[in-house]
Short mmCIF file of C-alpha atoms in Angstrom, two decimals:
data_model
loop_
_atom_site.label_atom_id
_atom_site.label_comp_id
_atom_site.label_asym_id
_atom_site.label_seq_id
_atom_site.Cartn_x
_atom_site.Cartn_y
_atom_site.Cartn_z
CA UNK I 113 -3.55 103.68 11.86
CA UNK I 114 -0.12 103.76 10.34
CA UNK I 115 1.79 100.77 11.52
CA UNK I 116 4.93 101.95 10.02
CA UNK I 117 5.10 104.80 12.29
CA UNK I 118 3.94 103.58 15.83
CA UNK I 119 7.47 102.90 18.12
CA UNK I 120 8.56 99.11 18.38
CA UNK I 121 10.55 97.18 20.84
CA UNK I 122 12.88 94.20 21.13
CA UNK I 123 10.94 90.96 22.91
CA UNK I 124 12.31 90.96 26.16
CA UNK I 125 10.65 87.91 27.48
CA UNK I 126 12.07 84.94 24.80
CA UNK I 127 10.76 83.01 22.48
CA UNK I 128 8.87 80.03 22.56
CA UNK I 129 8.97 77.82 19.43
CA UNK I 130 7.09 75.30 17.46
CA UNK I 131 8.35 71.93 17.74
CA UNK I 132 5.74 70.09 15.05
CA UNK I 133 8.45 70.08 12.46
CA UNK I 134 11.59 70.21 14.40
CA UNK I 135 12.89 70.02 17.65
CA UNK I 136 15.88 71.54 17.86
CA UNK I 137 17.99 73.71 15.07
CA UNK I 138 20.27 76.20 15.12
CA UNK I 139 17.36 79.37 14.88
CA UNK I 140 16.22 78.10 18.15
CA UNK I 141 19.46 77.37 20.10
CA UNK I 142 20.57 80.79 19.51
CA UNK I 143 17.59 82.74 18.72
CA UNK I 144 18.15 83.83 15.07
CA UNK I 145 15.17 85.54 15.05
CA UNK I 146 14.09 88.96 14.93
CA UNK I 147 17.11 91.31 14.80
CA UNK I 148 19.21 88.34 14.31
CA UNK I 149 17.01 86.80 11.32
CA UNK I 150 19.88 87.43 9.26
CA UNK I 151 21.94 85.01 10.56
CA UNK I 152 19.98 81.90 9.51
CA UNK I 153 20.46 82.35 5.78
CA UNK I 154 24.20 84.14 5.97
CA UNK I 155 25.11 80.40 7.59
CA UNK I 156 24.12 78.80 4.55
CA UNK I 157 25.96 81.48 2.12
CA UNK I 158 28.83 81.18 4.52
CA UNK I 159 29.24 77.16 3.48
CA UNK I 160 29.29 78.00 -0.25
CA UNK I 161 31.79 80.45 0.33
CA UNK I 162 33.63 77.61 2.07
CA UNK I 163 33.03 75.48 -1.11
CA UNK I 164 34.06 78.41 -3.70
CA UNK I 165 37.17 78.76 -1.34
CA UNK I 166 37.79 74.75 -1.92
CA UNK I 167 36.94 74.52 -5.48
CA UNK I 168 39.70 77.44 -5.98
CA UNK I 169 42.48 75.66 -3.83
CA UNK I 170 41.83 72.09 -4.29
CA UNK I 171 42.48 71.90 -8.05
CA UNK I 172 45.87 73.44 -7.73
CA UNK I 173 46.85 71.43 -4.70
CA UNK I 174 45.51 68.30 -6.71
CA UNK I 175 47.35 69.00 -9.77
CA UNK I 176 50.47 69.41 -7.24
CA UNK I 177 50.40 66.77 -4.87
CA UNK I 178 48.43 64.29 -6.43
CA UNK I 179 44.67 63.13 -6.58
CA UNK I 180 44.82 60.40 -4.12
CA UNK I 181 46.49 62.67 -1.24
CA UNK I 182 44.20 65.79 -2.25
CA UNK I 183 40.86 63.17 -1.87
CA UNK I 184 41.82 61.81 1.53
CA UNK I 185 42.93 64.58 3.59
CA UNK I 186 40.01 66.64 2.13
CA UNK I 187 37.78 63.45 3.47
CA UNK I 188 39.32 63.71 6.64
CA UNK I 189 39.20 67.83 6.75
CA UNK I 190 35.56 67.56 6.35
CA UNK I 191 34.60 64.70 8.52
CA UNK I 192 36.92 66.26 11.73
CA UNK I 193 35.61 69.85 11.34
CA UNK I 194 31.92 68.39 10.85
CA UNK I 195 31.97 66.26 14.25
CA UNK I 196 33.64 69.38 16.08
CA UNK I 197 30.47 71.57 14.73
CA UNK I 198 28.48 69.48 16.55
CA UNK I 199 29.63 70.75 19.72
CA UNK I 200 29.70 74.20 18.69
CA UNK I 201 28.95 77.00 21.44
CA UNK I 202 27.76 80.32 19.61
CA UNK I 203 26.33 80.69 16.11
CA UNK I 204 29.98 82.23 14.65
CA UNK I 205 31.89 78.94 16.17
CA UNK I 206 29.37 77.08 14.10
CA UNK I 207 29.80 79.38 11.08
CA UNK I 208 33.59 79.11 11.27
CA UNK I 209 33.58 75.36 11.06
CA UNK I 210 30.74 75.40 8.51
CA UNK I 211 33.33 77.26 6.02
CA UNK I 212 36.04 74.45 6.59
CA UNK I 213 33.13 71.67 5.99
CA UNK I 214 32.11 73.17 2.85
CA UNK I 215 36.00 73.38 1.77
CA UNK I 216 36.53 70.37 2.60
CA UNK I 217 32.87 68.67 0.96
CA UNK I 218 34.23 70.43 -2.64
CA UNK I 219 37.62 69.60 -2.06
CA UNK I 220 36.97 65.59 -1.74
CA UNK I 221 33.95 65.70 -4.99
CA UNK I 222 36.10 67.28 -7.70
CA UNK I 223 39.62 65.07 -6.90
CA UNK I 224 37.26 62.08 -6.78
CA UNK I 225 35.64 62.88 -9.92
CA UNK I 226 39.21 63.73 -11.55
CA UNK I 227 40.58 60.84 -10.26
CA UNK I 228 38.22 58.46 -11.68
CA UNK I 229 38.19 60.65 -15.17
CA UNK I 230 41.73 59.46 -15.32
CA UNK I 231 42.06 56.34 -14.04
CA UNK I 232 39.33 54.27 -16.17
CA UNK I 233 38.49 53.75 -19.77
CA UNK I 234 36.32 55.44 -21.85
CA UNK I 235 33.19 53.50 -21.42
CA UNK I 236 33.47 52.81 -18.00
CA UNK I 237 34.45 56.81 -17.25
CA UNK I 238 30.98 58.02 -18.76
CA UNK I 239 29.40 55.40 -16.50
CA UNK I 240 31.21 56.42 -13.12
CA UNK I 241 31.14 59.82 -14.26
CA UNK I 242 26.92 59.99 -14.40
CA UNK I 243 25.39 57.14 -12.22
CA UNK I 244 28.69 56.56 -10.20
CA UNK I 245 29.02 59.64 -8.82
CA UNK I 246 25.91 61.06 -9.32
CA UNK I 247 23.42 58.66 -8.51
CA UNK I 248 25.07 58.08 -4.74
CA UNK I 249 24.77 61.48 -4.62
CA UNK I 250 20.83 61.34 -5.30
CA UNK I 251 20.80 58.44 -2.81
CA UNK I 252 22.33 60.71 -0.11
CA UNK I 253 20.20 63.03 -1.32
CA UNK I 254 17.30 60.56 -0.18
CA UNK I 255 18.47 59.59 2.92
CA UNK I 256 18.97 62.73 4.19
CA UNK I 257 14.88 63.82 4.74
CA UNK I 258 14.53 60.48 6.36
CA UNK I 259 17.21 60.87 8.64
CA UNK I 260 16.22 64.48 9.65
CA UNK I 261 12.31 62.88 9.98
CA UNK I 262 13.58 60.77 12.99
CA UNK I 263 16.64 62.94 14.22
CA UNK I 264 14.66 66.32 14.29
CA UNK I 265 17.19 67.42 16.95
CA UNK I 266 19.99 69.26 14.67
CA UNK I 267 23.06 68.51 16.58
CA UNK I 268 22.40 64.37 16.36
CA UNK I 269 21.65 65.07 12.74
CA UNK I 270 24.82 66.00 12.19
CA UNK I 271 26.16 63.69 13.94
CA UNK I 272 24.57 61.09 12.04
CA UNK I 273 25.80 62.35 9.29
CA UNK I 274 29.29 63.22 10.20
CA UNK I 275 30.08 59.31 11.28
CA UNK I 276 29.98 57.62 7.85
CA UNK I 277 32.52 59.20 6.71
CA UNK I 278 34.95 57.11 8.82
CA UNK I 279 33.88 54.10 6.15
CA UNK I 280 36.30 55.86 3.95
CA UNK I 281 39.30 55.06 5.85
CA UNK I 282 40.30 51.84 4.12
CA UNK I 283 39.59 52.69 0.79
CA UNK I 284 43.21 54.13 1.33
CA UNK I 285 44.56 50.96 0.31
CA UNK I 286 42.12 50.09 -2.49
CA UNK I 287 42.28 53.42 -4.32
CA UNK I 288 45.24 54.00 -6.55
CA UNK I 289 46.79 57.24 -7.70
CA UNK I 290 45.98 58.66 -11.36
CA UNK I 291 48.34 57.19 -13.62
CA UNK I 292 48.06 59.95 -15.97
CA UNK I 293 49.36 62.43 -13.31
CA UNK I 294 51.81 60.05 -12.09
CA UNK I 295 53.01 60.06 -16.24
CA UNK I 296 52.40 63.82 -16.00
CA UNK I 297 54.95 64.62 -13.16
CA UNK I 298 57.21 62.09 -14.55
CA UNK I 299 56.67 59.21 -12.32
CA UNK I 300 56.46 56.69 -14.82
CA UNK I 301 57.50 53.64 -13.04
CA UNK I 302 55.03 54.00 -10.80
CA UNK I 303 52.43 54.65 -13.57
CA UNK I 304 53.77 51.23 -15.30
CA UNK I 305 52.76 49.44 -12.15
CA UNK I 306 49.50 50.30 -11.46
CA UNK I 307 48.56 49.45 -14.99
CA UNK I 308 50.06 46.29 -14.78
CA UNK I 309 48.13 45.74 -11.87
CA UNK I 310 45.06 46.94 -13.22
CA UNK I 311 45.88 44.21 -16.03
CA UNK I 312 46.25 41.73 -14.39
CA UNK I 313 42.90 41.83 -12.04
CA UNK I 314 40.99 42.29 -15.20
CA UNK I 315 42.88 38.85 -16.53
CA UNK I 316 44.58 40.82 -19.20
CA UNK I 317 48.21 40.03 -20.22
CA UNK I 318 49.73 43.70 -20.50
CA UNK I 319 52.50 44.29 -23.15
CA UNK I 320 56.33 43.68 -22.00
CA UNK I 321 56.77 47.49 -22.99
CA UNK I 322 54.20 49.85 -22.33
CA UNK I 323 56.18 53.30 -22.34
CA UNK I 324 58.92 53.48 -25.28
CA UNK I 325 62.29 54.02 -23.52
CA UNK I 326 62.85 56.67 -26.18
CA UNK I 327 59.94 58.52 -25.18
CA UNK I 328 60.44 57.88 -21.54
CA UNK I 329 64.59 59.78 -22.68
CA UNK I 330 63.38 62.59 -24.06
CA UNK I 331 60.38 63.25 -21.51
CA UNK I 332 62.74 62.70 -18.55
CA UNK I 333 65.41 65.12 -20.30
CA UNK I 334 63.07 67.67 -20.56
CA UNK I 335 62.22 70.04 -17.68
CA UNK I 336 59.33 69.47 -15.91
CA UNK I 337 56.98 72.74 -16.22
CA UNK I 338 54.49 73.58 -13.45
CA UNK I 339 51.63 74.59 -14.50
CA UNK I 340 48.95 77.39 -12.30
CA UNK I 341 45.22 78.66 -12.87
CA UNK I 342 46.79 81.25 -15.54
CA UNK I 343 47.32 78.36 -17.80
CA UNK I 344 43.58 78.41 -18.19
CA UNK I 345 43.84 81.70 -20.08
CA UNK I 346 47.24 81.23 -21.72
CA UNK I 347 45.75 81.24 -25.33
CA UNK I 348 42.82 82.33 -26.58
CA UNK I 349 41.75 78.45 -27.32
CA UNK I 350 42.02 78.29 -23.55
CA UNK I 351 40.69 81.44 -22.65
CA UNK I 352 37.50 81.00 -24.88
CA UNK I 353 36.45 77.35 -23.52
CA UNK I 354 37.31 78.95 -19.45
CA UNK I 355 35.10 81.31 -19.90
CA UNK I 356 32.09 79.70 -21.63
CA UNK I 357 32.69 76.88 -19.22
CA UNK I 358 32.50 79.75 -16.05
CA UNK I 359 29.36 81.24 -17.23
CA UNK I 360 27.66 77.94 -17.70
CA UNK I 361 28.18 76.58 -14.71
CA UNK I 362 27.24 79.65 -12.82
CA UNK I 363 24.02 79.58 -14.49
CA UNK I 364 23.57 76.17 -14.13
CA UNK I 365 24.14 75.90 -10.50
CA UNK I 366 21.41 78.64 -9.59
CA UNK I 367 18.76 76.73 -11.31
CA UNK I 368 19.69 73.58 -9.23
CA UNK I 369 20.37 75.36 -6.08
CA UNK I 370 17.06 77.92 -6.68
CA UNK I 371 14.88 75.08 -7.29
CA UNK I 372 16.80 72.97 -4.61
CA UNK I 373 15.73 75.62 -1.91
CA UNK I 374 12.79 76.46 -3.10
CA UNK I 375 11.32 73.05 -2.22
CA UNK I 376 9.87 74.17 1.55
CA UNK I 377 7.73 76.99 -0.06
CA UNK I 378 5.94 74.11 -2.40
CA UNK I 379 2.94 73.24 -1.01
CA UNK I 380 2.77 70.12 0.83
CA UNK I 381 4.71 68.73 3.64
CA UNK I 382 8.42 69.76 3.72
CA UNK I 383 10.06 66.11 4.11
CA UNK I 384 7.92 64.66 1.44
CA UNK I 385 8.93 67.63 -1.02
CA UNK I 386 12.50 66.86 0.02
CA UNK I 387 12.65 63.62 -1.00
CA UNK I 388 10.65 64.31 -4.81
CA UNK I 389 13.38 66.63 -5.18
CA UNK I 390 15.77 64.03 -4.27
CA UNK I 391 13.75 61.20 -6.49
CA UNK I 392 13.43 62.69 -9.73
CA UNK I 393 17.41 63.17 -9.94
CA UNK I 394 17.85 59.92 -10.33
CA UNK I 395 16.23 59.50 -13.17
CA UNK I 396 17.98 62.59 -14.46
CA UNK I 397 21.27 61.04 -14.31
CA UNK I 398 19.98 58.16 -16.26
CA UNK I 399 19.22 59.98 -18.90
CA UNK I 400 22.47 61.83 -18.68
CA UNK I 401 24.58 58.60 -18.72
CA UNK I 402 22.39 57.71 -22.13
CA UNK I 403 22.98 60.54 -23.57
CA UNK I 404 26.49 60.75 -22.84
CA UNK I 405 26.98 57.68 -24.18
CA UNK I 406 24.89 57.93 -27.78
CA UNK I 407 24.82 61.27 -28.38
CA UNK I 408 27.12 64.11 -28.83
CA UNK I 409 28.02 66.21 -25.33
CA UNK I 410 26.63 70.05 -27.06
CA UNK I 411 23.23 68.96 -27.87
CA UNK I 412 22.62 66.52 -25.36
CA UNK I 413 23.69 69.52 -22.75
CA UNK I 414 21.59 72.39 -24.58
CA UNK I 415 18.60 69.96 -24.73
CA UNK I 416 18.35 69.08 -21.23
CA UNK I 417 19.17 72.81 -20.34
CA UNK I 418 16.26 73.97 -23.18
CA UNK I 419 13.89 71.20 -21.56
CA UNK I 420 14.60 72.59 -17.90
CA UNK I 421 14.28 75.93 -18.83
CA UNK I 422 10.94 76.26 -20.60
CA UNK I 423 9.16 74.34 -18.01
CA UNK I 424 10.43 76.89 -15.73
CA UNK I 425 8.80 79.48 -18.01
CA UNK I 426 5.27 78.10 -18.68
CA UNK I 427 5.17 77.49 -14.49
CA UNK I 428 3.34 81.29 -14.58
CA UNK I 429 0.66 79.91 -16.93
CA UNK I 430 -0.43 77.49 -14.71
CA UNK I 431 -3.40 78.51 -12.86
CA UNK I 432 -2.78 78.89 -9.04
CA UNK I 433 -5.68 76.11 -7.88
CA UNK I 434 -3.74 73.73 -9.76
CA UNK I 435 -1.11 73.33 -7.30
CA UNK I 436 -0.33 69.20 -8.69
CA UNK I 437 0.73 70.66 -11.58
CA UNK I 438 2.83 73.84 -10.55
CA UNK I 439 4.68 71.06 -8.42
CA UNK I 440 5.08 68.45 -11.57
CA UNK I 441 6.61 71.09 -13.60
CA UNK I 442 8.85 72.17 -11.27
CA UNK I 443 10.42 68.60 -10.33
CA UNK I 444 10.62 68.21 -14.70
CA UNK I 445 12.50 71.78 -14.64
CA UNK I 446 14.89 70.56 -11.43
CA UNK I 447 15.07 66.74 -13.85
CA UNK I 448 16.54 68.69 -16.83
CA UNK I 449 19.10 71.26 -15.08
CA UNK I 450 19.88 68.25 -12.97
CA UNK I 451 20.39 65.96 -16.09
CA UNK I 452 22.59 68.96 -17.52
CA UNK I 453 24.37 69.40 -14.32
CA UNK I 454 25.19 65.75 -14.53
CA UNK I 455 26.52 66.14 -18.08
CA UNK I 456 28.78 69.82 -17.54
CA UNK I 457 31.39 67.52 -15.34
CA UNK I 458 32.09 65.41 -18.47
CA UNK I 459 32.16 67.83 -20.47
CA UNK I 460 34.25 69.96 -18.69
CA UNK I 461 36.70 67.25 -17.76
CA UNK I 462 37.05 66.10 -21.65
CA UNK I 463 37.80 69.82 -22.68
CA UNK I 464 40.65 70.40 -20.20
CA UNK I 465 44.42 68.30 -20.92
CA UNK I 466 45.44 66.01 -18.19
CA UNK I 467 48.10 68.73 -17.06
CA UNK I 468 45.87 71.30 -15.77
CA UNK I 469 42.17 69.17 -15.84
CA UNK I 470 41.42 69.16 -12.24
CA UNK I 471 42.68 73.04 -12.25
CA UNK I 472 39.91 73.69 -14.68
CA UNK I 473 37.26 71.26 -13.20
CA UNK I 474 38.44 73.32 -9.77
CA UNK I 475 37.94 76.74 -11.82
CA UNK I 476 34.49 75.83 -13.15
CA UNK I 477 33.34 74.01 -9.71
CA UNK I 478 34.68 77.73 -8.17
CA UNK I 479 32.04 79.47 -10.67
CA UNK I 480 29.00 77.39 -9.81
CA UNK I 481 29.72 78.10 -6.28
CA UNK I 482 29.25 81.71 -6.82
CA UNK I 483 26.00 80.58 -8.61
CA UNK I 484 25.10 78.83 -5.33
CA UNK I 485 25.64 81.84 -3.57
CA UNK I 486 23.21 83.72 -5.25
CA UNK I 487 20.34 81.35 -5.37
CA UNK I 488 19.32 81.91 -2.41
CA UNK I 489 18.44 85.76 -2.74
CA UNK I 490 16.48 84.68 -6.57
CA UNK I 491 14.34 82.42 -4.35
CA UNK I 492 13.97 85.50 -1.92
CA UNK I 493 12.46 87.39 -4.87
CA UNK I 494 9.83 85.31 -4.37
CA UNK I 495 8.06 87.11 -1.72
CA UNK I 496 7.32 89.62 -4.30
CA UNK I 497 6.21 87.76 -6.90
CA UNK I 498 5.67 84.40 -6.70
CA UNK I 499 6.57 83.57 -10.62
CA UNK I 500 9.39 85.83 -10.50
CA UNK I 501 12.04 83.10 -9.25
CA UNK I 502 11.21 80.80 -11.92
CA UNK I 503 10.92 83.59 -14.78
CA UNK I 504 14.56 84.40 -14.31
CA UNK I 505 15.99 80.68 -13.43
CA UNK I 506 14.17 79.41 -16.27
CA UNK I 507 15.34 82.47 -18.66
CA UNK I 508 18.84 82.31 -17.69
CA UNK I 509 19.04 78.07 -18.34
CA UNK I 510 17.47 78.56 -22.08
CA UNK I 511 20.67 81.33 -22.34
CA UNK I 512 22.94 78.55 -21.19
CA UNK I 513 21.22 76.00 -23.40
CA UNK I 514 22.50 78.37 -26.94
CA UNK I 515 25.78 79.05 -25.12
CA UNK I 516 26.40 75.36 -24.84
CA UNK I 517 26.10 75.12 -28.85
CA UNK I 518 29.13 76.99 -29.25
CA UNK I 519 31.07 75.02 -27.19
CA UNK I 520 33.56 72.36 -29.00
CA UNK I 521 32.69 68.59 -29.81
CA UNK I 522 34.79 66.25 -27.44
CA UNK I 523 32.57 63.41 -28.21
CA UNK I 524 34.34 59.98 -29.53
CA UNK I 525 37.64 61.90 -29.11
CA UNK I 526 40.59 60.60 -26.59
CA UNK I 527 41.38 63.07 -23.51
CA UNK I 528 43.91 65.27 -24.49
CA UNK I 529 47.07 64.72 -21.94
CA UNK I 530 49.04 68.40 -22.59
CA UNK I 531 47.96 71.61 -23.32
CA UNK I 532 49.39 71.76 -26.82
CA UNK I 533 47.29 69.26 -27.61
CA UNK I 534 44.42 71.79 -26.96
CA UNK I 535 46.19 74.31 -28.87
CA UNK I 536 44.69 72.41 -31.74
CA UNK I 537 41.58 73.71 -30.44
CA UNK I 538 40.39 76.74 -33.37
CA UNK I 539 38.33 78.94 -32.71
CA UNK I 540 34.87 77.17 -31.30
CA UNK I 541 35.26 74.09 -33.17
CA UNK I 542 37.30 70.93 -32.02
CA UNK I 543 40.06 69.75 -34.17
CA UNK I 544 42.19 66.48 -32.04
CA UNK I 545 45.42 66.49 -32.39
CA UNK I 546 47.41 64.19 -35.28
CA UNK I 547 48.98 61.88 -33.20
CA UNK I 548 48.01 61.61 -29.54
CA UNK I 549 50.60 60.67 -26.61
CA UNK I 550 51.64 56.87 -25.66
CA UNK I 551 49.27 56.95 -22.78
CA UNK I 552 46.59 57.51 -24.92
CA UNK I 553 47.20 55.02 -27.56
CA UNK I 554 47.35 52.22 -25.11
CA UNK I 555 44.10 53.18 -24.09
CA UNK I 556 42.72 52.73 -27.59
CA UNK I 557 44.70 49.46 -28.24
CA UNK I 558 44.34 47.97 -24.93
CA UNK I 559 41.18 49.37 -23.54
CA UNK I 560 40.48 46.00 -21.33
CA UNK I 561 43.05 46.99 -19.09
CA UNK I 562 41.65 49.82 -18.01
CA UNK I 563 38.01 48.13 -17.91
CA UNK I 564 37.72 47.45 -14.26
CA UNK I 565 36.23 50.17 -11.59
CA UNK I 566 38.69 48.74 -9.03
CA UNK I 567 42.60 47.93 -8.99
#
């Protein structure tokens, strides 16, 4: 008998679902099944598109209005629009808000990751930059399976997650703004005084002039340029390190994302796989915050990516009764891409001038989105072939691993604050510039004062 050809119909009695893994999500309130199976997976590609919509706005609006106001009313964008989703009535209400969350989520990581780029000193930034950020991350990460294993109703989930987000509120008034942006739009009394103050908690006796009056003249007499996202192709210095940066996160991201989602088809039981995925990223970011702190940024990036990517590869070799092993090489190919994806934010944020960094942060964070967006449909491949998934991840992070050679050398070298400072930039290689700004000599003679996580 040919299936294919016999006449089908719509169920017109319901559904009735399994509730041994979860009680209540979204599939089952509104039946995204059958003809409306689509719908399921388009909610998750709908959030990314939220988050490539935030990583393109936020970096302008953060190099406009500030770091400080950019990170707080993203916080609060995402927390209000995620406790309204949580009394959402139809599957496109829920979709709707689900865009704002993910602009919002984006928005808040990349000015908080700016903002402490700016604001602290160079051994402390490679710190908060790896196991700050990224390790609370991987603890969220952890949390998360063990909330959904005793909330298996989706709506109190997200509820549960939603609150904590209201901690944030005073860190208002603990937070200060960059003072290199603050020096940047011109602002420099305000600059002077949060350095001061950052002196003075860390029991450091700051100089009696710490911006040349001279300097302050001339900056203040000259017009003060505004700077958008074309600025990141102005020259081809620029243009080169955009679009290496672009096509390394993109890659990047589906490896982390494909390997992310791909953790219910592992054998095993789903919450448990969850939270190896989430484990073995913490060790990751160790690694990441050695490396970045011994070792050059290009080859500690390409071998991570190298690692992560022929892992992925052999994964086809293994033979299918060994499942142990397909599932240790997998978490060892998710530890390297996650170690590199750790790394890229560095990276990125030492190759870009203070004047447009959190544009080009924003314009990178933009590209892995679109990477995010399309990991879902490489896991899809694997219904056809099982190895197929990891053939291509892995293939495309040993491409990114030789693309990252080429890129230049910011290690041991002071964060350039204007862009004609990366106009010094030749070709691929790295070359700083001969003298660097005031803000950036203080930093070198005084770098106590900038010591402290807090001000």
């Amino acid at each position: 008998v040919e299936l294919g050809s016999l006449e089908q119909e719509p169920c017109l009695d319901g559904w009735e679902y399994s509730r041994d893994v979860y009680r209540s999500t979204i599939v089952t309130e509104w039946n995204l099944v059958c003809d409306n199976d689509w719908k399921g997976p388009l909610s998750t590609s709908l959030f990314f598109v939220g988050v490539l919509l935030g990583s393109f706005v936020s970096g302008q609006l953060s190099d406009k209005f500030g770091r400080k106001n950019v990170l707080f009313a993203t916080l609060a964008m995402q927390t209000g629009f995620s406790f309204v989703q949580v009394f959402s009535t139809s599957w496109e209400m829920f979709s709707v808000f689900f865009v704002l969350v993910g602009m919002g989520q984006i928005s808040n990581y990349v000015a908080a990751f700016v903002l402490g780029t700016e604001i602290l000193g160079k051994s402390i930034r490679v710190l908060f930059c790896t196991l700050g950020v990224c390790i609370f991350y991987a603890l969220g990460y952890m949390l998360l399976p063990l909330f959904a294993y005793f909330i298996r109703d989706w709506r109190m989930l997200l509820l549960a997650l939603t609150l904590p987000g209201l901690l944030c509120i005073p860190l208002w008034w603990v937070i200060p703004e960059s003072p290199r942006w603050l020096i940047s739009q011109g602002r420099f009394q305000e600059a002077e005084d949060i350095i001061r103050k950052a002196a003075k908690i860390n029991g450091i006796t700051a100089p009696d002039v710490i911006f040349d009056p001279s300097e302050l003249q001339d900056l203040n007499s000259q017009k003060q340029q505004t700077y958008t996202i074309l600025d990141l192709m102005r020259t081809r210095n620029i243009l080169t390190i955009t679009i290496m940066s672009v096509i390394l996160w993109m890659i990047i991201s589906v490896g982390y994302f494909g390997l992310s989602l791909d953790t219910p088809n592992l054998h095993g039981d789903v919450y448990v796989n969850c939270f190896l995925s989430a484990v073995i990223e913490v060790p990751a970011y160790v690694i990441s915050w050695l490396l970045l702190r011994n070792l050059p940024r290009r080859y500690s990036m390409a071998a991570a990516l190298f690692l992560g990517g022929c892992v992925l590869l052999f994964i086809q070799l293994v033979p299918s009764h060994i499942r142990a092993l397909t599932i240790l090489l997998v978490m060892l190919g998710k530890f390297g891409i996650t170690s590199a994806f750790s790394m890229v934010y560095v990276y990125t944020a030492e190759l870009y001038p203070t004047v447009v960094r959190n544009m080009g942060v924003g314009a990178s964070s933009m590209a892995s989105r679109l990477g995010s967006i399309l990991s879902p449909y490489f896991v899809y491949l694997g219904a056809y072939d099982r190895f197929l998934p990891y053939i291509l991840m892995g293939s495309l992070t040993v491409l990114s691993g030789i693309l990252t050679l080429f890129l230049p050398e910011s290690y041991g070298m002071p964060l350039p604050d204007t862009i004609e400072q990366m106009l010094l930039v030749k070709g691929l290689e790295y070359r700083p510039a001969s003298s660097s700004t005031r803000d950036s000599k203080e930093e070198e003679e005084n770098p106590e004062i900038f010591k402290s996580t807090a001000f």
